[in-house]
Amino acid sequence: MHLRHLQLRDFRSWPTLELELGPGVTVFVGRNGHGKTNIVEAVGYAAHLSSHRVPTDAPLVRSGQDNALISATAINDGRELTAHLLVNAHRANQAQINRTRLKSPRELLGVVKTVLFAPEDLALVKGEPSERRKYLDTILATRQPRLAGVKADYERVVKQRNALLKSAGAALRRGYDDADGASALTTLDVWDSQLAHLGAQLIAHRLMLVAELQDEVPKAYSTIAPESRPASVSYKSTVPVSGTDPAVIEAEMLAELGGRRAKEIDRGVSLVGPHRDDLELILGNDPAKGFASHGETWSFALSLRIAEFYLVKGTGSDPILILDDVFAELDAKRRTKLVQIAQDVEQVLITAAVDGDLPENLVDVTTHTVTAIDDPELGRISRLDYERAD
Protein backbone atom coordinates (compact mmCIF):
# COMPACT_ATOMS: atom_id res chain seq x y z
CA MET A 1 0.00 0.00 0.00
CA HIS A 2 1.13 3.56 -0.66
CA LEU A 3 -0.27 7.07 -0.75
CA ARG A 4 -0.35 8.72 -4.16
CA HIS A 5 -1.76 12.08 -3.08
CA LEU A 6 -2.33 13.97 0.15
CA GLN A 7 -4.36 17.15 0.48
CA LEU A 8 -4.80 19.17 3.69
CA ARG A 9 -6.85 22.23 4.46
CA ASP A 10 -6.67 24.00 7.84
CA PHE A 11 -5.04 20.98 9.48
CA ARG A 12 -2.77 22.10 12.31
CA SER A 13 -0.35 24.68 10.86
CA TRP A 14 -1.27 24.07 7.20
CA PRO A 15 -3.81 26.44 5.59
CA THR A 16 -3.45 24.34 2.44
CA LEU A 17 -1.14 21.57 1.29
CA GLU A 18 -1.13 19.31 -1.75
CA LEU A 19 1.53 16.66 -1.97
CA GLU A 20 2.20 14.00 -4.58
CA LEU A 21 3.76 10.87 -3.14
CA GLY A 22 4.98 7.54 -4.41
CA PRO A 23 6.44 4.23 -3.33
CA GLY A 24 9.79 4.26 -1.56
CA VAL A 25 11.09 6.58 1.12
CA THR A 26 9.91 10.16 1.57
CA VAL A 27 11.92 12.25 4.01
CA PHE A 28 10.48 15.51 5.33
CA VAL A 29 13.36 17.68 6.57
CA GLY A 30 12.79 21.04 8.20
CA ARG A 31 13.22 23.02 11.37
CA ASN A 32 11.04 22.29 14.39
CA GLY A 33 7.69 24.04 14.18
CA HIS A 34 7.56 23.98 10.37
CA GLY A 35 4.85 21.34 10.04
CA LYS A 36 6.71 18.07 9.38
CA THR A 37 4.95 16.05 12.05
CA ASN A 38 1.62 17.68 11.15
CA ILE A 39 1.83 16.03 7.72
CA VAL A 40 2.43 12.50 8.98
CA GLU A 41 -0.07 13.06 11.80
CA ALA A 42 -2.71 13.73 9.15
CA VAL A 43 -1.81 10.47 7.38
CA GLY A 44 -2.06 8.58 10.66
CA TYR A 45 -5.39 10.22 11.45
CA ALA A 46 -6.78 9.10 8.10
CA ALA A 47 -5.75 5.56 9.00
CA HIS A 48 -6.85 5.36 12.65
CA LEU A 49 -9.26 8.30 13.17
CA SER A 50 -7.11 9.43 16.07
CA SER A 51 -3.88 11.36 16.63
CA HIS A 52 -0.73 9.98 18.20
CA ARG A 53 -0.15 13.38 19.83
CA VAL A 54 -3.47 14.54 21.34
CA PRO A 55 -6.57 12.72 22.65
CA THR A 56 -9.17 15.09 21.14
CA ASP A 57 -9.79 16.56 17.69
CA ALA A 58 -10.01 20.28 18.51
CA PRO A 59 -6.21 20.89 18.42
CA LEU A 60 -6.08 19.42 14.90
CA VAL A 61 -8.12 22.28 13.45
CA ARG A 62 -6.10 25.39 12.59
CA SER A 63 -6.67 28.25 14.99
CA GLY A 64 -9.68 30.36 14.04
CA GLN A 65 -11.25 27.71 11.78
CA ASP A 66 -14.26 25.47 12.36
CA ASN A 67 -12.95 22.35 10.67
CA ALA A 68 -10.06 20.75 8.84
CA LEU A 69 -9.98 18.57 5.73
CA ILE A 70 -7.79 15.51 5.10
CA SER A 71 -7.94 13.82 1.69
CA ALA A 72 -5.67 10.82 1.16
CA THR A 73 -5.54 8.78 -2.03
CA ALA A 74 -4.20 5.29 -1.41
CA ILE A 75 -3.26 2.56 -3.87
CA ASN A 76 -3.55 -0.97 -2.54
CA ASP A 77 -2.80 -3.89 -4.87
CA GLY A 78 -3.63 -1.68 -7.86
CA ARG A 79 -6.95 -0.43 -6.45
CA GLU A 80 -7.16 3.33 -5.84
CA LEU A 81 -9.44 4.85 -3.19
CA THR A 82 -9.59 8.38 -1.78
CA ALA A 83 -10.54 8.89 1.84
CA HIS A 84 -11.99 12.34 2.62
CA LEU A 85 -12.30 13.30 6.27
CA LEU A 86 -13.79 16.52 7.61
CA VAL A 87 -12.48 17.01 11.14
CA ASN A 88 -14.79 19.26 13.16
CA ALA A 89 -13.55 20.98 16.27
CA HIS A 90 -16.79 20.78 18.25
CA ARG A 91 -19.13 18.34 16.54
CA ALA A 92 -19.15 14.95 14.84
CA ASN A 93 -16.74 14.40 11.97
CA GLN A 94 -17.87 13.56 8.45
CA ALA A 95 -16.30 11.23 5.90
CA GLN A 96 -16.59 9.90 2.39
CA ILE A 97 -14.79 7.46 0.10
CA ASN A 98 -14.34 8.88 -3.38
CA ARG A 99 -17.74 10.54 -3.94
CA THR A 100 -19.74 8.36 -1.54
CA ARG A 101 -20.80 9.93 1.75
CA LEU A 102 -20.41 7.55 4.70
CA LYS A 103 -22.76 7.11 7.65
CA SER A 104 -19.81 6.99 10.04
CA PRO A 105 -16.11 7.89 9.72
CA ARG A 106 -15.37 4.38 11.01
CA GLU A 107 -16.24 3.11 7.53
CA LEU A 108 -12.95 4.69 6.37
CA LEU A 109 -10.89 2.23 8.41
CA GLY A 110 -8.83 0.04 6.12
CA VAL A 111 -8.56 2.50 3.22
CA VAL A 112 -5.23 3.71 4.63
CA LYS A 113 -3.13 1.51 6.92
CA THR A 114 -0.15 2.86 8.83
CA VAL A 115 2.24 1.89 11.59
CA LEU A 116 3.93 4.82 13.29
CA PHE A 117 7.11 5.07 15.36
CA ALA A 118 7.41 8.30 17.37
CA PRO A 119 9.06 9.66 20.54
CA GLU A 120 5.62 9.38 22.19
CA ASP A 121 6.02 5.58 22.03
CA LEU A 122 7.90 5.67 25.34
CA ALA A 123 4.47 6.09 26.93
CA LEU A 124 3.65 2.52 25.84
CA VAL A 125 6.13 1.35 28.48
CA LYS A 126 6.23 4.21 30.99
CA GLY A 127 2.66 5.45 30.71
CA GLU A 128 -0.73 4.46 32.05
CA PRO A 129 -2.65 1.30 31.04
CA SER A 130 -4.82 3.40 28.69
CA GLU A 131 -1.78 3.80 26.40
CA ARG A 132 -1.35 0.05 26.12
CA ARG A 133 -5.07 -0.57 25.69
CA LYS A 134 -5.05 1.94 22.83
CA TYR A 135 -2.09 0.09 21.29
CA LEU A 136 -4.00 -3.21 21.31
CA ASP A 137 -7.26 -1.71 20.06
CA THR A 138 -5.53 0.16 17.24
CA ILE A 139 -4.08 -3.09 15.91
CA LEU A 140 -7.46 -4.81 16.23
CA ALA A 141 -9.26 -2.03 14.34
CA THR A 142 -6.61 -1.98 11.62
CA ARG A 143 -6.90 -5.71 11.04
CA GLN A 144 -10.67 -6.00 11.67
CA PRO A 145 -12.34 -2.59 11.23
CA ARG A 146 -15.68 -3.79 12.65
CA LEU A 147 -14.05 -4.02 16.08
CA ALA A 148 -13.75 -0.23 16.13
CA GLY A 149 -17.56 -0.17 16.19
CA VAL A 150 -17.65 -2.74 18.99
CA LYS A 151 -15.27 -0.62 21.03
CA ALA A 152 -17.25 2.58 20.39
CA ASP A 153 -20.47 0.86 21.46
CA TYR A 154 -18.74 -0.52 24.56
CA GLU A 155 -17.45 2.91 25.57
CA ARG A 156 -20.96 4.35 25.16
CA VAL A 157 -22.36 1.65 27.46
CA VAL A 158 -19.64 2.27 30.06
CA LYS A 159 -20.44 6.00 30.09
CA GLN A 160 -24.17 5.44 30.48
CA ARG A 161 -23.68 2.69 33.06
CA ASN A 162 -21.39 4.93 35.13
CA ALA A 163 -24.06 7.62 35.15
CA LEU A 164 -26.59 5.04 36.33
CA LEU A 165 -24.26 3.77 39.06
CA LYS A 166 -23.89 7.30 40.41
CA SER A 167 -27.63 7.91 40.45
CA ALA A 168 -28.27 4.46 41.98
CA GLY A 169 -25.75 5.11 44.71
CA ALA A 170 -27.29 8.48 45.52
CA ALA A 171 -30.80 7.00 45.59
CA LEU A 172 -29.84 4.02 47.74
CA ARG A 173 -28.07 6.24 50.22
CA ARG A 174 -31.41 7.94 50.74
CA GLY A 175 -32.87 4.55 51.70
CA TYR A 176 -33.31 1.12 50.11
CA ASP A 177 -37.06 1.64 49.89
CA ASP A 178 -36.56 4.55 47.56
CA ALA A 179 -38.42 3.82 44.31
CA ASP A 180 -35.72 5.50 42.27
CA GLY A 181 -33.11 3.19 43.76
CA ALA A 182 -35.12 0.06 42.97
CA SER A 183 -35.71 1.26 39.42
CA ALA A 184 -32.01 2.02 39.00
CA LEU A 185 -31.04 -1.49 40.09
CA THR A 186 -33.46 -3.04 37.60
CA THR A 187 -32.07 -0.88 34.80
CA LEU A 188 -28.53 -1.78 35.88
CA ASP A 189 -29.21 -5.44 35.06
CA VAL A 190 -29.95 -4.41 31.46
CA TRP A 191 -26.74 -2.40 31.20
CA ASP A 192 -24.76 -5.27 32.74
CA SER A 193 -25.93 -7.53 29.92
CA GLN A 194 -24.87 -5.05 27.25
CA LEU A 195 -21.55 -4.36 28.95
CA ALA A 196 -20.74 -8.06 29.22
CA HIS A 197 -21.80 -8.84 25.64
CA LEU A 198 -19.64 -6.11 24.09
CA GLY A 199 -16.83 -6.38 26.61
CA ALA A 200 -16.48 -10.11 26.06
CA GLN A 201 -15.89 -9.55 22.35
CA LEU A 202 -13.12 -7.03 23.05
CA ILE A 203 -11.45 -9.22 25.66
CA ALA A 204 -11.59 -12.29 23.41
CA HIS A 205 -9.96 -10.50 20.49
CA ARG A 206 -7.38 -8.83 22.72
CA LEU A 207 -6.44 -12.22 24.18
CA MET A 208 -5.97 -13.69 20.70
CA LEU A 209 -3.90 -10.66 19.67
CA VAL A 210 -1.71 -10.89 22.77
CA ALA A 211 -1.08 -14.56 21.96
CA GLU A 212 0.41 -13.40 18.65
CA LEU A 213 2.38 -10.62 20.36
CA GLN A 214 3.84 -13.20 22.72
CA ASP A 215 5.70 -14.58 19.70
CA GLU A 216 6.53 -11.34 17.90
CA VAL A 217 7.59 -9.02 20.75
CA PRO A 218 10.30 -11.25 22.31
CA LYS A 219 11.70 -11.95 18.84
CA ALA A 220 11.92 -8.25 18.00
CA TYR A 221 13.34 -7.35 21.41
CA SER A 222 16.08 -9.99 21.29
CA THR A 223 17.16 -8.61 17.91
CA ILE A 224 17.28 -5.00 19.11
CA ALA A 225 18.78 -5.69 22.55
CA PRO A 226 20.33 -9.18 22.58
CA GLU A 227 22.36 -8.36 25.69
CA SER A 228 19.27 -7.41 27.74
CA ARG A 229 16.88 -9.51 29.82
CA PRO A 230 14.24 -11.39 27.80
CA ALA A 231 11.01 -9.50 27.10
CA SER A 232 7.51 -10.91 27.38
CA VAL A 233 3.91 -9.68 27.34
CA SER A 234 0.69 -10.89 28.93
CA TYR A 235 -2.89 -9.71 29.27
CA LYS A 236 -4.10 -8.67 32.72
CA SER A 237 -7.89 -8.67 32.88
CA THR A 238 -10.39 -7.58 35.52
CA VAL A 239 -12.41 -10.62 34.44
CA PRO A 240 -11.13 -14.08 35.51
CA VAL A 241 -11.24 -15.54 32.01
CA SER A 242 -10.72 -19.22 31.22
CA GLY A 243 -10.29 -18.99 27.44
CA THR A 244 -11.07 -16.94 24.35
CA ASP A 245 -14.68 -17.99 23.69
CA PRO A 246 -16.72 -14.74 23.80
CA ALA A 247 -19.81 -16.56 25.11
CA VAL A 248 -17.87 -18.01 28.04
CA ILE A 249 -16.16 -14.69 28.76
CA GLU A 250 -19.56 -12.98 28.72
CA ALA A 251 -20.84 -15.35 31.43
CA GLU A 252 -17.66 -14.88 33.46
CA MET A 253 -17.94 -11.10 33.16
CA LEU A 254 -21.58 -11.13 34.29
CA ALA A 255 -20.60 -13.17 37.34
CA GLU A 256 -17.80 -10.73 38.18
CA LEU A 257 -20.14 -7.76 37.74
CA GLY A 258 -22.62 -9.35 40.13
CA GLY A 259 -19.92 -9.94 42.72
CA ARG A 260 -18.67 -6.36 42.59
CA ARG A 261 -21.98 -4.53 42.22
CA ALA A 262 -22.02 -3.13 45.74
CA LYS A 263 -18.53 -1.69 45.35
CA GLU A 264 -19.37 -0.24 41.94
CA ILE A 265 -22.48 1.47 43.29
CA ASP A 266 -20.52 2.80 46.23
CA ARG A 267 -17.82 4.26 43.98
CA GLY A 268 -20.09 5.22 41.08
CA VAL A 269 -17.87 3.71 38.36
CA SER A 270 -17.64 0.46 36.38
CA LEU A 271 -14.76 -1.56 37.84
CA VAL A 272 -15.02 -4.63 35.60
CA GLY A 273 -14.35 -4.84 31.88
CA PRO A 274 -11.77 -4.25 29.14
CA HIS A 275 -11.67 -0.50 29.92
CA ARG A 276 -9.83 -1.46 33.15
CA ASP A 277 -7.50 -4.10 31.68
CA ASP A 278 -3.81 -3.81 30.88
CA LEU A 279 -1.09 -5.25 28.66
CA GLU A 280 1.68 -6.30 31.03
CA LEU A 281 5.23 -5.74 29.76
CA ILE A 282 7.85 -7.85 31.50
CA LEU A 283 11.66 -7.79 31.39
CA GLY A 284 13.10 -10.90 32.97
CA ASN A 285 11.00 -11.27 36.11
CA ASP A 286 10.21 -7.57 36.58
CA PRO A 287 7.63 -5.21 35.07
CA ALA A 288 9.25 -2.99 32.45
CA LYS A 289 7.52 0.08 33.89
CA GLY A 290 9.70 1.33 36.70
CA PHE A 291 12.41 -1.34 36.30
CA ALA A 292 13.66 -0.80 32.73
CA SER A 293 16.55 1.51 31.90
CA HIS A 294 16.08 4.24 29.31
CA GLY A 295 17.68 2.05 26.64
CA GLU A 296 15.55 -0.96 27.61
CA THR A 297 12.43 1.21 27.57
CA TRP A 298 13.20 2.36 24.02
CA SER A 299 13.95 -1.22 22.96
CA PHE A 300 10.64 -2.45 24.35
CA ALA A 301 8.69 0.39 22.71
CA LEU A 302 10.34 -0.33 19.36
CA SER A 303 9.64 -4.04 19.77
CA LEU A 304 5.94 -3.35 20.25
CA ARG A 305 5.83 -1.25 17.07
CA ILE A 306 7.86 -3.77 15.07
CA ALA A 307 5.49 -6.51 16.19
CA GLU A 308 2.54 -4.32 15.18
CA PHE A 309 4.06 -3.76 11.75
CA TYR A 310 4.49 -7.46 11.02
CA LEU A 311 1.05 -8.38 12.35
CA VAL A 312 -0.64 -5.76 10.16
CA LYS A 313 1.54 -6.75 7.22
CA GLY A 314 0.39 -10.34 7.71
CA THR A 315 -3.21 -9.38 6.85
CA GLY A 316 -2.30 -8.30 3.31
CA SER A 317 -0.15 -5.55 1.82
CA ASP A 318 2.45 -3.52 3.67
CA PRO A 319 1.10 -0.77 5.88
CA ILE A 320 2.67 2.64 5.32
CA LEU A 321 5.58 2.94 7.74
CA ILE A 322 5.88 6.34 9.47
CA LEU A 323 9.05 7.26 11.37
CA ASP A 324 8.30 10.59 13.06
CA ASP A 325 11.45 12.30 14.33
CA VAL A 326 12.48 9.02 15.89
CA PHE A 327 16.06 8.64 14.62
CA ALA A 328 17.29 11.55 16.75
CA GLU A 329 16.19 9.59 19.84
CA LEU A 330 17.92 6.32 18.96
CA ASP A 331 21.45 4.97 19.08
CA ALA A 332 23.13 3.51 15.99
CA LYS A 333 22.01 -0.06 16.65
CA ARG A 334 18.33 0.81 16.95
CA ARG A 335 18.53 3.12 13.93
CA THR A 336 19.97 0.28 11.87
CA LYS A 337 17.13 -2.05 12.86
CA LEU A 338 14.49 0.42 11.70
CA VAL A 339 16.26 1.01 8.40
CA GLN A 340 16.40 -2.75 7.81
CA ILE A 341 12.61 -2.85 8.13
CA ALA A 342 12.22 0.23 5.91
CA GLN A 343 14.24 -1.31 3.09
CA ASP A 344 11.50 -3.81 2.31
CA VAL A 345 8.41 -1.60 2.85
CA GLU A 346 6.39 -0.27 -0.09
CA GLN A 347 6.20 3.27 1.33
CA VAL A 348 8.02 4.94 4.22
CA LEU A 349 7.43 8.49 5.50
CA ILE A 350 10.22 9.95 7.66
CA THR A 351 10.52 13.28 9.45
CA ALA A 352 13.78 14.80 10.66
CA ALA A 353 14.87 18.25 11.82
CA VAL A 354 18.23 18.03 10.03
CA ASP A 355 19.91 15.64 7.62
CA GLY A 356 22.34 14.68 10.37
CA ASP A 357 19.54 12.91 12.26
CA LEU A 358 19.18 10.39 9.43
CA PRO A 359 21.22 7.16 9.67
CA GLU A 360 23.92 6.65 7.07
CA ASN A 361 22.56 3.28 5.95
CA LEU A 362 19.30 4.94 4.89
CA VAL A 363 20.97 5.65 1.54
CA ASP A 364 20.92 1.91 0.88
CA VAL A 365 17.20 2.22 0.21
CA THR A 366 16.81 2.47 -3.55
CA THR A 367 14.60 5.54 -4.03
CA HIS A 368 14.47 8.68 -1.92
CA THR A 369 12.23 11.69 -2.08
CA VAL A 370 13.71 14.37 0.12
CA THR A 371 11.34 17.18 1.02
CA ALA A 372 12.44 20.40 2.70
CA ILE A 373 9.63 22.42 4.25
CA ASP A 374 10.07 26.14 3.62
CA ASP A 375 7.02 27.83 5.13
CA PRO A 376 3.89 26.00 6.29
CA GLU A 377 1.93 29.25 6.40
CA LEU A 378 2.34 29.52 2.63
CA GLY A 379 2.16 25.79 2.01
CA ARG A 380 5.49 25.87 0.17
CA ILE A 381 7.48 22.69 -0.20
CA SER A 382 10.71 22.29 -2.15
CA ARG A 383 11.51 18.84 -3.45
CA LEU A 384 14.52 16.92 -4.66
CA ASP A 385 14.19 13.42 -6.08
CA TYR A 386 17.13 11.16 -6.66
CA GLU A 387 18.05 7.51 -6.94
CA ARG A 388 20.88 5.63 -5.33
CA ALA A 389 23.78 5.07 -7.72
CA ASP A 390 24.50 1.40 -8.32
XYZ file of C-alpha atoms in Angstrom:
390
model
C 0.000 0.000 0.000
C 1.130 3.556 -0.662
C -0.274 7.066 -0.745
C -0.346 8.720 -4.159
C -1.758 12.078 -3.084
C -2.327 13.972 0.151
C -4.360 17.153 0.482
C -4.796 19.166 3.690
C -6.846 22.227 4.465
C -6.673 23.995 7.838
C -5.044 20.985 9.483
C -2.773 22.103 12.315
C -0.348 24.682 10.858
C -1.266 24.069 7.204
C -3.809 26.440 5.586
C -3.448 24.336 2.442
C -1.140 21.573 1.291
C -1.126 19.307 -1.751
C 1.534 16.662 -1.972
C 2.199 14.002 -4.580
C 3.763 10.874 -3.143
C 4.976 7.541 -4.413
C 6.444 4.225 -3.330
C 9.787 4.261 -1.563
C 11.088 6.582 1.118
C 9.907 10.163 1.565
C 11.918 12.250 4.010
C 10.481 15.512 5.334
C 13.359 17.678 6.566
C 12.787 21.043 8.202
C 13.223 23.016 11.374
C 11.040 22.294 14.386
C 7.691 24.036 14.180
C 7.559 23.977 10.370
C 4.852 21.340 10.042
C 6.705 18.070 9.379
C 4.948 16.052 12.051
C 1.620 17.676 11.150
C 1.830 16.032 7.719
C 2.427 12.498 8.982
C -0.065 13.057 11.804
C -2.715 13.727 9.147
C -1.810 10.466 7.382
C -2.056 8.579 10.659
C -5.387 10.224 11.453
C -6.780 9.103 8.095
C -5.746 5.563 9.001
C -6.846 5.365 12.645
C -9.262 8.305 13.170
C -7.109 9.433 16.070
C -3.884 11.356 16.631
C -0.726 9.984 18.204
C -0.154 13.382 19.834
C -3.471 14.539 21.343
C -6.573 12.719 22.653
C -9.166 15.095 21.142
C -9.791 16.564 17.686
C -10.010 20.279 18.508
C -6.207 20.889 18.424
C -6.075 19.417 14.898
C -8.116 22.283 13.453
C -6.096 25.390 12.590
C -6.672 28.255 14.989
C -9.675 30.364 14.045
C -11.249 27.714 11.785
C -14.263 25.473 12.359
C -12.948 22.350 10.671
C -10.057 20.745 8.837
C -9.976 18.565 5.731
C -7.794 15.505 5.102
C -7.943 13.816 1.692
C -5.673 10.816 1.161
C -5.543 8.781 -2.034
C -4.196 5.289 -1.406
C -3.259 2.561 -3.869
C -3.545 -0.974 -2.539
C -2.801 -3.889 -4.868
C -3.631 -1.685 -7.863
C -6.947 -0.426 -6.452
C -7.163 3.326 -5.843
C -9.438 4.850 -3.193
C -9.588 8.376 -1.779
C -10.542 8.893 1.835
C -11.989 12.344 2.623
C -12.298 13.295 6.275
C -13.788 16.522 7.608
C -12.481 17.006 11.144
C -14.790 19.257 13.157
C -13.546 20.985 16.268
C -16.786 20.783 18.248
C -19.132 18.335 16.545
C -19.146 14.952 14.844
C -16.740 14.399 11.975
C -17.872 13.562 8.446
C -16.298 11.230 5.903
C -16.592 9.898 2.390
C -14.791 7.460 0.097
C -14.338 8.876 -3.384
C -17.745 10.539 -3.936
C -19.743 8.355 -1.542
C -20.801 9.932 1.753
C -20.415 7.546 4.699
C -22.756 7.111 7.647
C -19.812 6.989 10.045
C -16.109 7.894 9.720
C -15.368 4.380 11.011
C -16.236 3.113 7.528
C -12.946 4.687 6.372
C -10.893 2.232 8.406
C -8.829 0.041 6.116
C -8.560 2.497 3.223
C -5.233 3.710 4.634
C -3.129 1.510 6.916
C -0.151 2.856 8.832
C 2.241 1.887 11.594
C 3.934 4.821 13.292
C 7.114 5.067 15.358
C 7.415 8.299 17.369
C 9.056 9.662 20.541
C 5.621 9.381 22.193
C 6.023 5.584 22.033
C 7.902 5.673 25.338
C 4.470 6.091 26.927
C 3.647 2.519 25.844
C 6.133 1.354 28.479
C 6.230 4.206 30.994
C 2.655 5.454 30.710
C -0.731 4.462 32.051
C -2.654 1.299 31.041
C -4.822 3.400 28.694
C -1.784 3.795 26.402
C -1.347 0.047 26.124
C -5.069 -0.572 25.687
C -5.049 1.940 22.830
C -2.086 0.089 21.292
C -4.005 -3.208 21.315
C -7.264 -1.714 20.058
C -5.529 0.163 17.237
C -4.085 -3.093 15.913
C -7.460 -4.809 16.230
C -9.260 -2.027 14.341
C -6.608 -1.978 11.618
C -6.903 -5.709 11.045
C -10.668 -6.001 11.668
C -12.338 -2.587 11.227
C -15.677 -3.790 12.651
C -14.052 -4.016 16.083
C -13.754 -0.230 16.133
C -17.556 -0.171 16.189
C -17.654 -2.741 18.994
C -15.269 -0.619 21.027
C -17.247 2.579 20.392
C -20.467 0.862 21.464
C -18.744 -0.524 24.558
C -17.448 2.914 25.566
C -20.955 4.351 25.157
C -22.365 1.654 27.460
C -19.637 2.274 30.063
C -20.441 5.998 30.087
C -24.166 5.436 30.485
C -23.678 2.693 33.059
C -21.392 4.932 35.126
C -24.064 7.624 35.151
C -26.595 5.045 36.330
C -24.256 3.769 39.057
C -23.888 7.295 40.414
C -27.630 7.907 40.450
C -28.274 4.462 41.976
C -25.751 5.115 44.711
C -27.289 8.476 45.522
C -30.798 7.000 45.590
C -29.841 4.025 47.740
C -28.072 6.242 50.223
C -31.411 7.936 50.735
C -32.874 4.554 51.696
C -33.308 1.121 50.110
C -37.060 1.641 49.886
C -36.564 4.551 47.560
C -38.418 3.823 44.309
C -35.716 5.502 42.270
C -33.110 3.186 43.764
C -35.119 0.062 42.967
C -35.708 1.258 39.416
C -32.015 2.022 39.000
C -31.039 -1.491 40.090
C -33.465 -3.040 37.597
C -32.069 -0.878 34.802
C -28.534 -1.777 35.880
C -29.209 -5.435 35.062
C -29.951 -4.411 31.465
C -26.741 -2.403 31.198
C -24.756 -5.269 32.744
C -25.926 -7.529 29.924
C -24.871 -5.053 27.246
C -21.552 -4.356 28.954
C -20.745 -8.061 29.225
C -21.798 -8.843 25.641
C -19.644 -6.105 24.093
C -16.827 -6.382 26.607
C -16.483 -10.113 26.059
C -15.886 -9.550 22.350
C -13.125 -7.030 23.052
C -11.454 -9.220 25.658
C -11.591 -12.289 23.407
C -9.959 -10.496 20.490
C -7.379 -8.832 22.719
C -6.437 -12.223 24.178
C -5.965 -13.689 20.699
C -3.900 -10.663 19.668
C -1.712 -10.888 22.770
C -1.082 -14.564 21.961
C 0.413 -13.396 18.646
C 2.379 -10.618 20.363
C 3.844 -13.204 22.723
C 5.703 -14.580 19.696
C 6.525 -11.338 17.896
C 7.589 -9.018 20.752
C 10.304 -11.253 22.306
C 11.697 -11.948 18.844
C 11.916 -8.252 18.003
C 13.335 -7.348 21.407
C 16.078 -9.986 21.293
C 17.155 -8.611 17.906
C 17.283 -4.999 19.109
C 18.781 -5.693 22.550
C 20.333 -9.184 22.579
C 22.355 -8.360 25.689
C 19.268 -7.412 27.744
C 16.882 -9.514 29.815
C 14.238 -11.387 27.796
C 11.010 -9.504 27.101
C 7.514 -10.912 27.376
C 3.915 -9.681 27.344
C 0.692 -10.891 28.934
C -2.893 -9.712 29.270
C -4.105 -8.667 32.717
C -7.888 -8.672 32.882
C -10.394 -7.583 35.522
C -12.414 -10.620 34.440
C -11.128 -14.078 35.513
C -11.239 -15.543 32.007
C -10.722 -19.216 31.218
C -10.288 -18.986 27.440
C -11.071 -16.940 24.352
C -14.676 -17.992 23.692
C -16.715 -14.735 23.799
C -19.812 -16.558 25.106
C -17.872 -18.014 28.037
C -16.163 -14.692 28.756
C -19.564 -12.982 28.720
C -20.838 -15.351 31.434
C -17.659 -14.879 33.458
C -17.943 -11.101 33.164
C -21.585 -11.129 34.292
C -20.600 -13.169 37.344
C -17.804 -10.725 38.183
C -20.142 -7.758 37.745
C -22.620 -9.354 40.126
C -19.924 -9.943 42.723
C -18.668 -6.361 42.592
C -21.979 -4.530 42.217
C -22.020 -3.130 45.740
C -18.529 -1.693 45.353
C -19.371 -0.238 41.937
C -22.484 1.468 43.287
C -20.524 2.805 46.225
C -17.816 4.264 43.978
C -20.095 5.222 41.082
C -17.866 3.706 38.363
C -17.635 0.462 36.380
C -14.757 -1.559 37.836
C -15.019 -4.627 35.601
C -14.347 -4.838 31.878
C -11.769 -4.250 29.142
C -11.669 -0.501 29.921
C -9.834 -1.458 33.149
C -7.505 -4.103 31.684
C -3.808 -3.806 30.877
C -1.093 -5.251 28.664
C 1.683 -6.298 31.028
C 5.230 -5.740 29.757
C 7.846 -7.849 31.502
C 11.660 -7.789 31.388
C 13.099 -10.901 32.966
C 10.999 -11.267 36.107
C 10.214 -7.569 36.578
C 7.626 -5.208 35.070
C 9.251 -2.994 32.450
C 7.522 0.075 33.895
C 9.700 1.327 36.701
C 12.405 -1.337 36.298
C 13.657 -0.796 32.725
C 16.554 1.506 31.905
C 16.082 4.240 29.310
C 17.676 2.045 26.639
C 15.554 -0.960 27.611
C 12.433 1.209 27.567
C 13.195 2.360 24.022
C 13.952 -1.219 22.961
C 10.636 -2.451 24.352
C 8.686 0.386 22.711
C 10.341 -0.333 19.361
C 9.641 -4.044 19.766
C 5.942 -3.347 20.250
C 5.827 -1.254 17.067
C 7.861 -3.772 15.071
C 5.492 -6.514 16.194
C 2.543 -4.320 15.185
C 4.061 -3.758 11.745
C 4.490 -7.464 11.018
C 1.051 -8.384 12.345
C -0.642 -5.756 10.161
C 1.543 -6.745 7.220
C 0.387 -10.338 7.708
C -3.207 -9.377 6.848
C -2.304 -8.295 3.310
C -0.150 -5.553 1.817
C 2.455 -3.524 3.668
C 1.099 -0.770 5.880
C 2.673 2.644 5.321
C 5.580 2.941 7.743
C 5.883 6.339 9.465
C 9.049 7.264 11.370
C 8.295 10.594 13.060
C 11.448 12.297 14.330
C 12.480 9.022 15.894
C 16.057 8.640 14.618
C 17.287 11.549 16.753
C 16.186 9.588 19.837
C 17.920 6.316 18.962
C 21.452 4.970 19.075
C 23.135 3.512 15.985
C 22.006 -0.064 16.652
C 18.330 0.807 16.949
C 18.528 3.123 13.927
C 19.966 0.279 11.868
C 17.135 -2.047 12.864
C 14.489 0.424 11.701
C 16.257 1.008 8.401
C 16.400 -2.753 7.813
C 12.611 -2.850 8.127
C 12.223 0.231 5.912
C 14.236 -1.312 3.090
C 11.496 -3.815 2.306
C 8.412 -1.603 2.850
C 6.395 -0.267 -0.088
C 6.199 3.265 1.332
C 8.017 4.944 4.223
C 7.431 8.489 5.498
C 10.222 9.945 7.661
C 10.520 13.284 9.445
C 13.779 14.801 10.662
C 14.869 18.245 11.825
C 18.228 18.031 10.028
C 19.906 15.645 7.615
C 22.336 14.678 10.371
C 19.543 12.905 12.258
C 19.184 10.393 9.429
C 21.223 7.163 9.669
C 23.916 6.649 7.069
C 22.559 3.283 5.947
C 19.297 4.935 4.887
C 20.966 5.653 1.538
C 20.917 1.907 0.879
C 17.199 2.224 0.206
C 16.807 2.465 -3.555
C 14.600 5.539 -4.034
C 14.467 8.676 -1.923
C 12.235 11.689 -2.080
C 13.709 14.366 0.123
C 11.336 17.177 1.015
C 12.441 20.398 2.699
C 9.632 22.419 4.255
C 10.073 26.142 3.623
C 7.021 27.829 5.129
C 3.890 25.996 6.294
C 1.929 29.252 6.396
C 2.344 29.523 2.634
C 2.163 25.794 2.009
C 5.488 25.869 0.167
C 7.476 22.686 -0.203
C 10.711 22.292 -2.152
C 11.510 18.837 -3.455
C 14.521 16.925 -4.663
C 14.188 13.423 -6.083
C 17.135 11.165 -6.658
C 18.054 7.509 -6.938
C 20.884 5.628 -5.331
C 23.779 5.075 -7.724
C 24.497 1.396 -8.316
